[in-house]
C-alpha cells in the first residue's frame, strides 16, 4: 500500500529526530536478554537488596524538599510530581537487579563475581541470612528466622549499614560495595525509548544538547563521515562482502575455502586506533606504506554521540566502564572505540613536564626524551590536535576550583585543551557531540585514510604471527620474526579469522591490552606487563545551594568544559575537576541509608567535585586480559591524603554549604559558621580508605 506525501514527510521528521538523539547503540534501547545465570532465589535476594539500597519513599513522609541556602533541612509539603516520582521510585521495581547481575558476572573480575554469588546464595537461605544478618532476621513467629527477602524493610537496611562499615568481614564489605555501585549506576543510567530517565528532572539533570557547530575539518560533508574512504565496519559484513570491501580499498586478499583464515597482505598492521596507533598510521601511510589499523570498537562521529551516560559507557569504554583491578580496589577507565582514549578524554592536553622528561632521559637511559626530536614531536601533535591554551567561559566545577584557590591565594593554572577556546561541552567523556574536540578519529586517522590506510572496526587482535628466522638468528640476535597478525571479527556474519600478513606489526592498544596480546602471541619476556603506572585519585565534594545573596557561582556540575583549571599541590600531586554523570556520581557517593542517598542525589546538579590525582611511585602489573593488579605505595597514599585535604580546603574557601569525601562512612562537614579549629579537626579525620572501586585514571 502506497504511503501519502504527508506520511512520508512524518516518517522523514521521525528519522531526523531520531538522528538528533544519536546512534541507536548510544541511545540505550535495553538488552535483549540476560545471561547472568543466577537462580530465582538468588535473584529474589538481589532484588530485595537493590530495593533496600534505593527504596520507595512516600513523598509525604519526611524531608523531600531539600536544603535551604544555609545548608539546613526544610520540609516541603506540596511536592511537585517529578520529585514525588523520584522518591517513590525503587530499584526493586525495574530491570535494575538483572542489570546488576549481568554487570557483576560478565564485566567484573571473577573473584568479585564469585563473592557476590556466595553472598546471594547465603541470603536465599535462613541459615545463611542468620550468619550474615544476625539478630535482624530473628522473628517471633515460626520458623523464627527469616530469609533476607522476608525481612522487614527497615531491618534489611540495618543489615546493609552494618555491611557497609564492617572492618572484620572485608569480603562482605566488598560484595556490598560492588552491588551498591552497580545498582546506583544502573538505576540512574537506565533510559526509556526516548533516552530519558524518570528521575533526572528531580535531580536537576538533562542530557546536554550540543550548542556548537562542528569544526569544518571534522565533518567535510553532511553525507560522508571523515573516515568513510578507509573504514571497513566488519559487524555489518559477511565473508564475501568483507573481502570485496578490502579489495576495493587496494588490499591484496585471498580466500581459501579449506583454510580457517582469510588472508590479507599489507605493509604495516597496527593494533589500536588511539593516541599511539592513530599517529603511527598517519606517519607511516604518509611515507607510502599500505597500513591496516585493527580496532575492536565501533566507529562513531559527532552526530552519533548521544551524551546518554549508560549506553555510551557500554559501547565506548573497556568492559562497558566497569573495569577494575583484580582486588576490586581501583576502577579504570579506558576507551575502546575508533580514536581510543582520544575519543573520550576530558580534553586536557598537557605536555610532558620538563622534570619528567629529564627523569626519563637521565634515570632510565632514554636519551630520546632529552633531545629536540621529542619536543618537535609534541609540537606536531599539539598543532594537529589544535591545542589551545585558554578558555573563554568556565563551567560550574572549574569556577568553584578557581574561586577557592584564589580565596586561599593558591596558584591556578589554565589547562590546555584539544578544542577551541570557546568549547563549552561537559560531555566530551562520552564522545564530543559538537565535533569541536579533536581526537585521532578526526585528525591523524583522517590523514592516514587520505593516504590509503584501511581501518577495520569490530575486529579483535588475537595474536601476532611469529615465525622462525630462516638461517638462524637475525642481525639483532632474534630467533623469530613477526610476520603479521591473526584477528577475529566480532560480528556474526564473518565466520573465518583474518590472517593479516605484514612487513611491520605494531601493538598500540595501550598498557592494559598490549601485555595479554604479547603473551598470547607466545612471547615469554618476564617484563611483559610489569611496571604498570596509573594515576590513583581520590575525590572531594562540596554542595553549593543556589542563593540570591552574595556573588553567584552559576551553572550545574555537568555543564561546561570538564577540565579548564588545575592547581598543583606538589610536583607529584594536582587537583582538577572530573566528569560525573548521574550514574557515576551515584556509584561513587557514599551510601548511609536509602533516604540519605536520595537526598544526596537531589543535590546532584549543585554538587561540585574535585580530584586529587597523584603521579604514582608504586607500580602494578597486567596479566591476562582484564586482570590488572595494582596497589598504590604508602607514599602515594600519603600524597593522596594531602591532596584530598587541600581539595576540601579549596571547596570550603569557595563557599560550599557542606563538604565531604567518598569514604564509606559518609564523612562530611557543615560549613556554616565554621571556625578554623573546626576545619582542622575535620581534616585530621580525612583518610584514604582501602575500599572497593576507587578511581584510577589510565
XYZ file of C-alpha atoms in Angstrom:
698
model
C 0.000 0.000 0.000
C 1.479 3.325 -1.088
C 2.044 5.973 1.561
C 0.845 9.546 1.182
C 3.242 12.502 0.891
C 2.172 13.537 4.385
C 3.058 10.101 5.794
C 6.423 10.198 4.075
C 7.049 13.669 5.499
C 6.182 12.474 9.024
C 8.470 9.464 8.631
C 11.307 11.725 7.500
C 10.725 14.000 10.502
C 10.817 10.986 12.837
C 14.075 9.794 11.263
C 15.598 13.263 11.606
C 14.514 13.463 15.246
C 15.997 10.029 15.905
C 19.237 11.109 14.263
C 19.408 14.150 16.552
C 19.419 11.848 19.559
C 22.470 9.961 18.280
C 23.333 6.484 17.098
C 20.876 3.740 18.191
C 23.645 1.945 20.112
C 24.319 5.113 22.118
C 20.673 5.928 22.843
C 20.091 2.920 25.065
C 17.334 0.637 23.842
C 17.960 -2.023 26.526
C 19.366 -5.552 26.487
C 17.565 -8.208 24.520
C 18.362 -10.887 27.102
C 20.321 -11.514 30.284
C 22.943 -14.223 30.646
C 23.990 -13.862 34.305
C 22.673 -17.308 35.273
C 21.541 -16.506 38.832
C 18.956 -18.815 40.348
C 15.471 -17.441 41.145
C 16.126 -17.461 44.904
C 19.388 -15.550 44.416
C 17.654 -13.039 42.137
C 14.989 -12.561 44.806
C 17.712 -11.768 47.350
C 19.431 -9.394 44.915
C 16.157 -7.662 44.067
C 15.374 -7.003 47.739
C 18.951 -5.840 48.298
C 18.614 -3.336 45.437
C 15.262 -2.259 46.867
C 16.907 -1.579 50.225
C 19.681 0.451 48.606
C 17.235 2.551 46.555
C 13.880 2.215 48.345
C 10.472 3.637 47.555
C 9.936 6.548 49.955
C 6.486 8.164 50.174
C 6.902 11.844 49.395
C 4.639 12.818 52.279
C 6.998 11.227 54.784
C 9.923 13.364 55.786
C 12.303 15.762 54.184
C 11.784 15.673 50.470
C 12.110 19.337 49.699
C 15.820 19.564 50.190
C 18.089 22.047 51.852
C 17.892 25.785 52.095
C 20.652 28.220 51.269
C 22.065 27.921 54.789
C 22.629 24.193 54.466
C 19.759 23.257 56.796
C 16.867 20.924 56.014
C 13.465 22.255 55.052
C 10.186 20.399 54.690
C 8.097 20.990 51.582
C 4.556 19.678 51.724
C 3.481 20.454 48.173
C 5.967 18.302 46.347
C 5.926 18.535 42.571
C 5.207 15.410 40.586
C 8.786 14.904 39.426
C 10.076 14.947 42.983
C 7.289 12.681 44.156
C 8.046 10.222 41.356
C 11.725 10.335 42.283
C 11.150 9.455 45.931
C 8.639 6.727 45.102
C 10.957 5.040 42.599
C 12.631 1.843 43.774
C 15.431 -0.186 42.225
C 13.458 -3.337 43.019
C 10.625 -2.404 40.640
C 12.644 -2.419 37.408
C 15.241 -4.289 35.392
C 17.976 -2.861 37.618
C 18.579 -6.115 39.582
C 19.026 -8.054 36.343
C 21.378 -5.353 35.070
C 23.384 -5.524 38.308
C 23.658 -9.297 37.967
C 24.685 -9.021 34.310
C 27.416 -6.471 35.037
C 28.659 -8.459 38.031
C 29.072 -11.746 36.209
C 30.074 -10.543 32.744
C 32.199 -7.445 33.454
C 33.739 -7.693 36.925
C 36.716 -9.867 37.825
C 35.726 -13.449 38.549
C 36.662 -13.299 42.251
C 34.228 -10.435 42.791
C 31.502 -12.281 40.905
C 32.094 -15.422 42.961
C 31.905 -13.410 46.170
C 28.562 -11.853 45.213
C 27.242 -15.266 44.104
C 28.081 -16.782 47.513
C 26.532 -13.878 49.438
C 23.306 -14.082 47.409
C 23.220 -17.872 47.832
C 23.502 -17.433 51.612
C 20.852 -14.688 51.710
C 18.476 -17.004 49.852
C 18.542 -19.374 52.876
C 17.546 -18.852 56.503
C 20.819 -20.197 57.898
C 22.878 -18.041 55.548
C 20.800 -14.957 56.369
C 21.304 -15.619 60.100
C 25.068 -15.824 59.539
C 25.209 -12.537 57.591
C 22.454 -10.501 59.250
C 22.498 -11.776 62.829
C 19.609 -10.805 65.087
C 17.994 -8.642 62.414
C 16.458 -11.726 60.793
C 15.002 -13.161 64.035
C 11.193 -13.267 64.209
C 8.663 -14.024 66.958
C 6.777 -16.293 64.591
C 7.670 -19.721 63.253
C 10.109 -20.531 61.713
C 11.685 -17.703 63.765
C 14.468 -16.990 61.267
C 13.636 -15.104 58.080
C 15.414 -15.120 54.761
C 16.758 -11.746 53.657
C 13.881 -11.235 51.208
C 11.340 -11.848 54.010
C 12.843 -9.417 56.500
C 11.074 -6.060 57.137
C 12.443 -3.235 55.010
C 13.937 -1.341 57.944
C 15.845 -4.432 59.091
C 17.215 -5.055 55.624
C 18.534 -1.509 55.609
C 20.083 -2.016 59.061
C 21.914 -5.071 57.753
C 23.263 -3.136 54.751
C 24.501 -0.357 57.046
C 26.496 -2.886 59.073
C 27.990 -4.462 55.938
C 28.973 -1.007 54.701
C 31.016 -0.170 57.789
C 32.262 -3.598 58.887
C 36.012 -3.905 59.465
C 36.203 -7.607 60.196
C 34.180 -9.132 57.358
C 36.011 -7.442 54.495
C 34.743 -9.878 51.796
C 31.164 -8.999 52.813
C 32.022 -5.300 52.586
C 33.400 -5.817 49.071
C 30.248 -7.673 47.987
C 28.067 -4.900 49.449
C 30.116 -2.142 47.822
C 30.055 -3.848 44.441
C 26.272 -4.283 44.463
C 25.822 -0.734 45.760
C 27.980 0.728 42.992
C 26.393 -1.255 40.175
C 22.853 -0.766 41.496
C 23.151 3.022 41.557
C 24.958 3.093 38.225
C 22.222 1.009 36.592
C 19.354 2.895 38.267
C 20.469 6.397 37.252
C 21.609 5.454 33.739
C 18.565 3.372 32.753
C 16.599 5.097 29.995
C 13.321 4.603 28.172
C 12.669 4.627 24.423
C 13.108 8.431 24.447
C 16.534 8.143 26.096
C 15.151 9.629 29.304
C 15.295 8.572 32.941
C 12.241 9.436 35.091
C 14.472 10.594 37.973
C 16.590 13.076 36.045
C 14.255 16.061 36.328
C 14.085 15.766 40.108
C 17.874 15.856 40.446
C 18.239 18.778 38.040
C 19.771 16.835 35.165
C 19.025 16.724 31.475
C 21.120 15.371 28.631
C 23.160 18.333 27.378
C 22.229 19.436 23.863
C 25.141 20.353 21.568
C 25.280 24.118 21.114
C 28.339 24.478 18.892
C 28.903 23.875 15.219
C 31.419 21.111 14.481
C 34.734 22.195 13.038
C 34.751 22.034 9.257
C 37.772 19.732 9.257
C 35.943 17.221 11.455
C 32.923 16.853 9.126
C 33.856 17.532 5.491
C 30.354 16.826 4.232
C 26.971 16.043 5.824
C 26.602 12.870 3.735
C 30.001 11.335 4.471
C 31.947 10.676 7.629
C 35.620 11.667 7.876
C 36.896 8.075 7.708
C 34.411 6.600 5.234
C 37.028 6.272 2.491
C 39.061 3.908 4.638
C 36.850 2.360 7.302
C 35.524 -1.197 6.997
C 32.862 -1.943 9.618
C 33.084 -5.708 9.857
C 29.993 -6.170 12.044
C 27.822 -5.296 9.047
C 29.543 -7.711 6.630
C 29.822 -11.396 5.812
C 32.802 -13.325 4.440
C 32.208 -12.326 0.822
C 31.407 -8.636 1.373
C 34.367 -8.267 3.754
C 36.879 -9.486 1.190
C 35.234 -7.395 -1.522
C 35.471 -4.277 0.654
C 39.143 -4.908 1.441
C 39.964 -5.487 -2.226
C 38.171 -2.284 -3.228
C 40.445 -0.402 -0.819
C 43.553 -1.668 -2.555
C 44.482 -4.609 -0.343
C 45.662 -7.988 -1.601
C 43.194 -10.587 -0.294
C 42.986 -14.342 -0.586
C 40.031 -16.557 0.288
C 40.799 -20.226 0.752
C 37.734 -22.418 1.277
C 39.770 -25.094 3.045
C 41.548 -22.682 5.374
C 40.333 -21.311 8.704
C 41.557 -17.849 7.704
C 41.068 -15.156 5.132
C 44.496 -13.810 4.184
C 45.139 -10.088 3.723
C 48.509 -8.552 2.834
C 49.797 -5.074 3.662
C 52.997 -3.270 4.645
C 52.056 -2.371 8.226
C 49.388 -3.641 10.616
C 48.623 -1.587 13.742
C 46.534 -2.823 16.667
C 44.644 0.098 18.210
C 43.434 3.421 16.815
C 44.048 5.725 19.773
C 46.785 8.238 20.503
C 49.629 5.897 19.547
C 48.008 3.934 16.748
C 46.428 6.946 15.080
C 49.678 8.916 14.873
C 51.658 5.863 13.728
C 49.111 5.141 10.995
C 49.268 8.700 9.649
C 53.064 8.913 9.673
C 53.566 5.512 8.027
C 50.803 5.994 5.448
C 52.295 9.384 4.571
C 55.593 7.612 3.918
C 53.895 5.496 1.252
C 53.220 2.305 3.210
C 49.956 0.393 2.943
C 48.584 0.430 6.505
C 45.813 -1.558 8.199
C 44.531 -0.407 11.610
C 42.739 -3.079 13.651
C 40.179 -1.714 16.172
C 37.795 -3.873 18.205
C 35.450 -0.957 18.922
C 32.924 0.720 16.634
C 33.201 3.912 14.602
C 31.109 6.900 15.715
C 31.137 10.554 14.684
C 29.917 13.726 16.386
C 26.280 13.351 15.320
C 26.256 9.789 16.717
C 27.174 10.812 20.254
C 24.018 10.962 22.362
C 25.630 12.075 25.680
C 23.417 9.434 27.331
C 25.641 8.013 30.040
C 24.680 4.337 30.310
C 24.705 3.143 26.690
C 27.705 5.335 25.902
C 29.757 3.735 28.665
C 28.667 0.356 27.338
C 29.957 0.981 23.810
C 32.849 3.436 24.173
C 34.678 2.095 27.239
C 36.588 -1.058 28.075
C 34.293 -3.510 29.891
C 31.440 -1.035 29.497
C 33.048 1.301 32.039
C 33.011 -1.432 34.714
C 36.718 -2.245 34.606
C 38.543 -2.735 37.886
C 41.687 -4.243 39.324
C 41.821 -7.868 40.478
C 41.388 -6.860 44.136
C 38.400 -4.644 43.215
C 40.166 -1.677 44.812
C 40.577 0.590 41.771
C 38.302 1.297 38.817
C 39.968 2.086 35.499
C 38.575 3.996 32.527
C 39.936 3.176 29.068
C 38.387 3.941 25.684
C 37.528 1.188 23.218
C 36.275 2.826 20.036
C 37.794 4.324 16.914
C 40.010 7.045 18.359
C 40.559 5.081 21.567
C 41.141 7.233 24.620
C 41.328 10.378 22.494
C 37.626 9.973 21.637
C 36.570 10.007 25.308
C 39.298 12.034 27.017
C 38.362 15.095 29.060
C 40.057 17.444 26.537
C 43.068 18.139 28.774
C 46.183 18.172 26.561
C 49.108 18.719 28.906
C 52.636 18.450 27.553
C 55.058 16.100 29.293
C 56.625 18.212 32.097
C 60.314 19.084 31.755
C 61.263 17.366 35.036
C 59.619 14.146 33.870
C 61.491 14.279 30.556
C 64.751 14.747 32.449
C 63.941 11.806 34.711
C 63.168 9.509 31.770
C 66.285 10.601 29.915
C 68.715 10.633 32.848
C 67.475 7.912 35.206
C 66.027 5.441 32.704
C 68.598 5.709 29.923
C 66.172 7.001 27.286
C 68.006 9.916 25.637
C 65.279 10.483 23.047
C 63.228 12.274 25.721
C 66.051 14.686 26.436
C 66.630 15.713 22.820
C 64.913 18.114 20.434
C 63.193 15.315 18.499
C 60.656 14.623 21.236
C 59.870 18.330 21.635
C 59.300 18.604 17.893
C 57.006 15.586 18.017
C 54.966 17.190 20.815
C 54.741 20.390 18.789
C 53.469 18.446 15.774
C 50.863 16.550 17.790
C 49.583 19.674 19.547
C 49.366 21.531 16.233
C 47.386 18.742 14.545
C 45.040 18.454 17.522
C 44.518 22.220 17.593
C 45.504 22.540 21.255
C 44.537 25.899 22.772
C 45.833 27.417 25.991
C 42.855 29.302 27.407
C 39.106 29.074 27.938
C 36.576 31.836 27.323
C 33.992 30.600 29.819
C 34.405 28.036 32.578
C 31.794 25.623 33.847
C 30.451 25.412 37.393
C 33.018 22.993 38.841
C 36.018 24.847 37.426
C 34.596 28.135 38.708
C 34.454 26.555 42.166
C 38.053 25.369 41.923
C 39.287 28.744 40.711
C 37.323 30.733 43.329
C 38.542 28.518 46.177
C 42.163 28.731 45.088
C 42.003 32.494 44.698
C 40.435 32.840 48.161
C 43.371 30.889 49.613
C 45.924 32.730 47.448
C 46.828 29.485 45.664
C 48.014 29.448 42.080
C 45.601 28.200 39.414
C 46.830 27.014 36.030
C 44.833 27.134 32.808
C 44.689 23.669 31.257
C 45.442 23.377 27.515
C 42.701 21.532 25.591
C 42.407 19.863 22.190
C 39.443 22.087 21.372
C 38.687 25.714 20.638
C 38.808 28.402 23.331
C 35.015 28.695 23.196
C 34.372 24.971 23.680
C 31.749 24.686 26.464
C 30.987 20.965 26.451
C 30.654 18.802 29.559
C 30.068 15.595 27.586
C 33.463 15.037 25.958
C 33.982 11.968 28.143
C 31.001 10.447 26.309
C 32.228 11.469 22.868
C 32.116 15.143 21.917
C 28.677 15.784 20.315
C 29.775 19.151 18.924
C 32.746 17.787 16.998
C 34.888 20.598 18.390
C 37.212 18.360 20.392
C 39.872 16.803 18.184
C 40.865 13.184 18.717
C 42.753 10.862 16.387
C 39.415 9.905 14.813
C 39.091 13.425 13.362
C 42.773 14.216 12.756
C 45.564 11.645 12.416
C 43.338 8.810 11.236
C 41.795 11.138 8.650
C 45.321 11.884 7.420
C 46.056 8.154 7.300
C 42.889 7.316 5.366
C 43.556 10.086 2.849
C 46.851 8.322 2.100
C 45.304 4.890 1.643
C 45.147 3.409 5.154
C 42.335 0.991 5.999
C 40.635 0.801 9.413
C 38.921 -2.448 10.407
C 36.336 -1.891 13.161
C 34.725 -4.620 15.231
C 37.935 -6.590 14.734
C 39.803 -8.010 17.741
C 43.502 -8.855 17.585
C 44.114 -12.428 18.764
C 47.878 -12.863 18.386
C 50.876 -11.788 16.386
C 52.289 -14.356 13.962
C 55.830 -15.298 14.951
C 57.956 -17.427 12.625
C 61.494 -18.729 12.916
C 64.148 -16.765 11.105
C 65.463 -18.799 8.194
C 69.176 -19.312 8.621
C 69.234 -18.944 12.433
C 69.363 -15.676 14.331
C 68.697 -12.314 12.719
C 71.146 -9.385 12.821
C 69.650 -8.247 16.125
C 70.088 -11.701 17.612
C 66.448 -12.804 17.498
C 65.435 -16.332 16.607
C 61.936 -15.343 15.498
C 60.385 -12.568 13.483
C 56.841 -11.177 13.419
C 55.147 -11.534 10.050
C 51.660 -10.275 10.850
C 48.565 -10.720 12.967
C 45.597 -13.024 13.438
C 42.348 -11.197 14.216
C 38.712 -12.142 14.801
C 35.742 -10.147 13.533
C 33.328 -9.729 16.433
C 30.082 -9.794 14.422
C 28.199 -12.969 13.487
C 28.427 -12.590 9.707
C 32.138 -13.362 9.294
C 32.912 -16.972 10.184
C 36.640 -17.040 9.500
C 39.517 -15.275 11.172
C 41.725 -12.778 9.359
C 45.382 -13.528 8.803
C 46.942 -10.139 8.123
C 50.441 -10.585 6.720
C 52.635 -7.510 7.146
C 56.279 -6.468 6.992
C 55.852 -4.463 10.202
C 53.442 -5.143 13.098
C 52.733 -2.573 15.818
C 50.864 -3.037 19.090
C 49.294 0.297 20.063
C 46.454 -0.966 22.252
C 47.840 0.578 25.411
C 49.462 -0.625 28.613
C 46.353 -2.606 29.582
C 45.741 -4.596 26.389
C 49.234 -4.927 24.894
C 50.662 -7.335 27.561
C 47.977 -10.029 27.156
C 48.273 -9.749 23.363
C 52.049 -10.264 23.509
C 51.734 -13.201 25.901
C 49.086 -14.847 23.767
C 51.444 -14.455 20.813
C 53.978 -16.654 22.594
C 56.405 -14.058 23.942
C 57.969 -15.067 27.257
C 59.856 -11.983 28.460
C 59.322 -11.645 32.210
C 58.991 -7.876 31.964
C 55.859 -8.019 29.802
C 53.013 -6.493 31.821
C 55.286 -5.253 34.603
C 55.693 -1.644 35.819
C 52.127 -0.503 35.183
C 51.621 3.086 36.337
C 48.206 4.699 36.801
C 47.088 7.992 38.266
C 45.424 6.974 41.547
C 42.817 9.540 42.515
C 40.554 10.452 45.394
C 37.601 12.838 45.251
C 36.142 15.520 47.465
C 32.745 17.141 47.013
C 31.129 20.398 48.013
C 27.466 21.377 47.905
C 26.668 24.904 46.685
C 22.946 25.636 47.053
C 21.581 28.355 44.846
C 21.167 31.567 46.798
C 20.158 35.126 45.970
C 22.660 36.504 48.462
C 26.259 37.300 47.530
C 28.122 36.589 44.283
C 26.759 33.577 42.463
C 28.511 30.547 41.087
C 26.143 29.835 38.232
C 25.621 26.626 36.383
C 25.371 22.903 37.025
C 28.064 20.339 37.696
C 27.777 18.667 34.293
C 27.933 21.859 32.233
C 30.987 23.465 30.647
C 34.491 22.225 29.877
C 35.459 19.273 32.047
C 38.991 20.393 32.916
C 39.898 24.031 32.307
C 41.668 24.856 35.597
C 44.210 22.979 37.686
C 46.007 23.507 40.986
C 49.373 21.881 41.667
C 49.827 20.751 45.285
C 53.309 19.252 44.804
C 55.342 18.144 41.798
C 53.538 14.776 42.027
C 50.006 15.852 43.056
C 47.462 18.013 41.261
C 43.828 18.969 41.829
C 41.378 19.181 38.953
C 37.690 18.549 38.277
C 36.023 15.385 36.919
C 33.175 14.484 34.598
C 30.449 12.738 36.585
C 27.084 11.930 35.073
C 24.244 10.925 37.428
C 25.216 7.238 37.271
C 28.893 7.750 38.070
C 28.012 10.319 40.752
C 25.618 7.917 42.487
C 28.003 4.975 42.167
C 30.840 6.859 43.871
C 28.902 8.735 46.549
C 28.903 7.043 49.979
C 25.688 5.256 50.970
C 24.474 5.782 54.541
C 20.798 4.993 54.035
C 18.249 4.897 51.249
C 16.802 8.281 52.170
C 20.172 9.941 52.652
C 21.285 8.752 49.224
C 18.202 10.173 47.540
C 18.796 13.492 49.266
C 22.385 13.470 48.048
C 21.154 12.772 44.532
C 18.588 15.553 44.709
C 21.536 17.941 45.209
C 23.438 16.457 42.262
C 23.332 19.458 39.922
C 24.868 21.827 42.500
C 27.438 19.451 43.980
C 30.936 20.194 42.705
C 33.642 17.552 42.739
C 37.400 17.964 42.742
C 40.004 15.241 42.226
C 43.320 14.844 43.968
C 45.426 12.973 41.409
C 48.901 11.566 42.037
C 51.798 10.547 39.820
C 52.441 7.223 41.500
C 55.743 5.744 42.686
C 54.387 2.232 43.021
C 53.709 0.005 40.048
C 51.207 -2.686 39.166
C 51.100 -5.433 36.569
C 48.872 -6.698 33.782
C 48.220 -10.408 33.411
C 45.527 -11.991 31.294
C 43.007 -9.702 29.594
C 41.086 -7.795 32.233
C 43.460 -8.940 35.008
C 45.153 -5.838 36.411
C 46.938 -5.965 39.749
C 47.616 -2.612 41.328
C 48.076 -1.260 44.848
C 49.497 2.237 45.491
C 52.567 2.535 47.704
C 52.247 4.192 51.097
C 53.976 7.327 49.788
C 51.282 7.592 47.100
C 48.539 7.162 49.688
C 50.127 9.919 51.797
C 50.229 12.224 48.756
C 46.582 11.437 48.023
C 45.623 12.279 51.588
C 47.370 15.649 51.466
C 45.831 16.356 48.074
C 42.381 15.460 49.352
C 42.778 17.760 52.344
C 43.849 20.594 50.051
C 40.834 19.931 47.829
C 38.496 20.164 50.831
C 40.076 23.458 51.915
C 39.503 24.812 48.412
C 35.830 23.799 48.452
C 35.278 25.401 51.856
C 37.019 28.598 50.717
C 34.845 28.669 47.595
C 31.730 28.929 49.779
C 30.379 25.380 49.998
C 27.500 24.810 52.415
C 28.744 21.279 53.055
C 31.827 19.291 52.038
C 32.800 15.663 52.270
C 34.702 12.719 50.853
C 33.732 9.374 49.318
C 34.692 7.428 52.429
C 32.122 4.726 53.121
C 31.111 6.180 56.499
C 29.945 9.367 54.771
C 32.499 11.740 56.347
C 31.208 15.303 55.832
C 31.269 18.772 57.372
C 28.652 21.526 57.548
C 30.407 24.802 56.764
C 28.049 27.454 58.175
C 29.806 29.371 60.914
C 32.792 27.051 60.805
C 35.874 28.040 62.780
C 39.462 27.345 61.727
C 39.902 24.824 64.519
C 36.732 23.004 63.427
C 38.067 22.682 59.881
C 41.460 21.465 61.084
C 39.838 18.867 63.313
C 37.760 17.649 60.378
C 40.761 17.472 58.056
C 42.652 15.348 60.579
C 39.921 12.732 60.205
C 40.348 12.584 56.434
C 41.917 9.315 55.316
C 42.263 7.378 52.072
C 40.105 4.331 52.574
C 41.288 0.995 51.213
C 37.965 0.028 49.750
C 36.428 -1.193 46.515
C 36.332 0.678 43.226
C 38.245 3.864 43.940
C 39.004 5.652 40.664
C 42.378 5.331 38.992
C 42.901 7.066 35.649
C 44.816 5.298 32.919
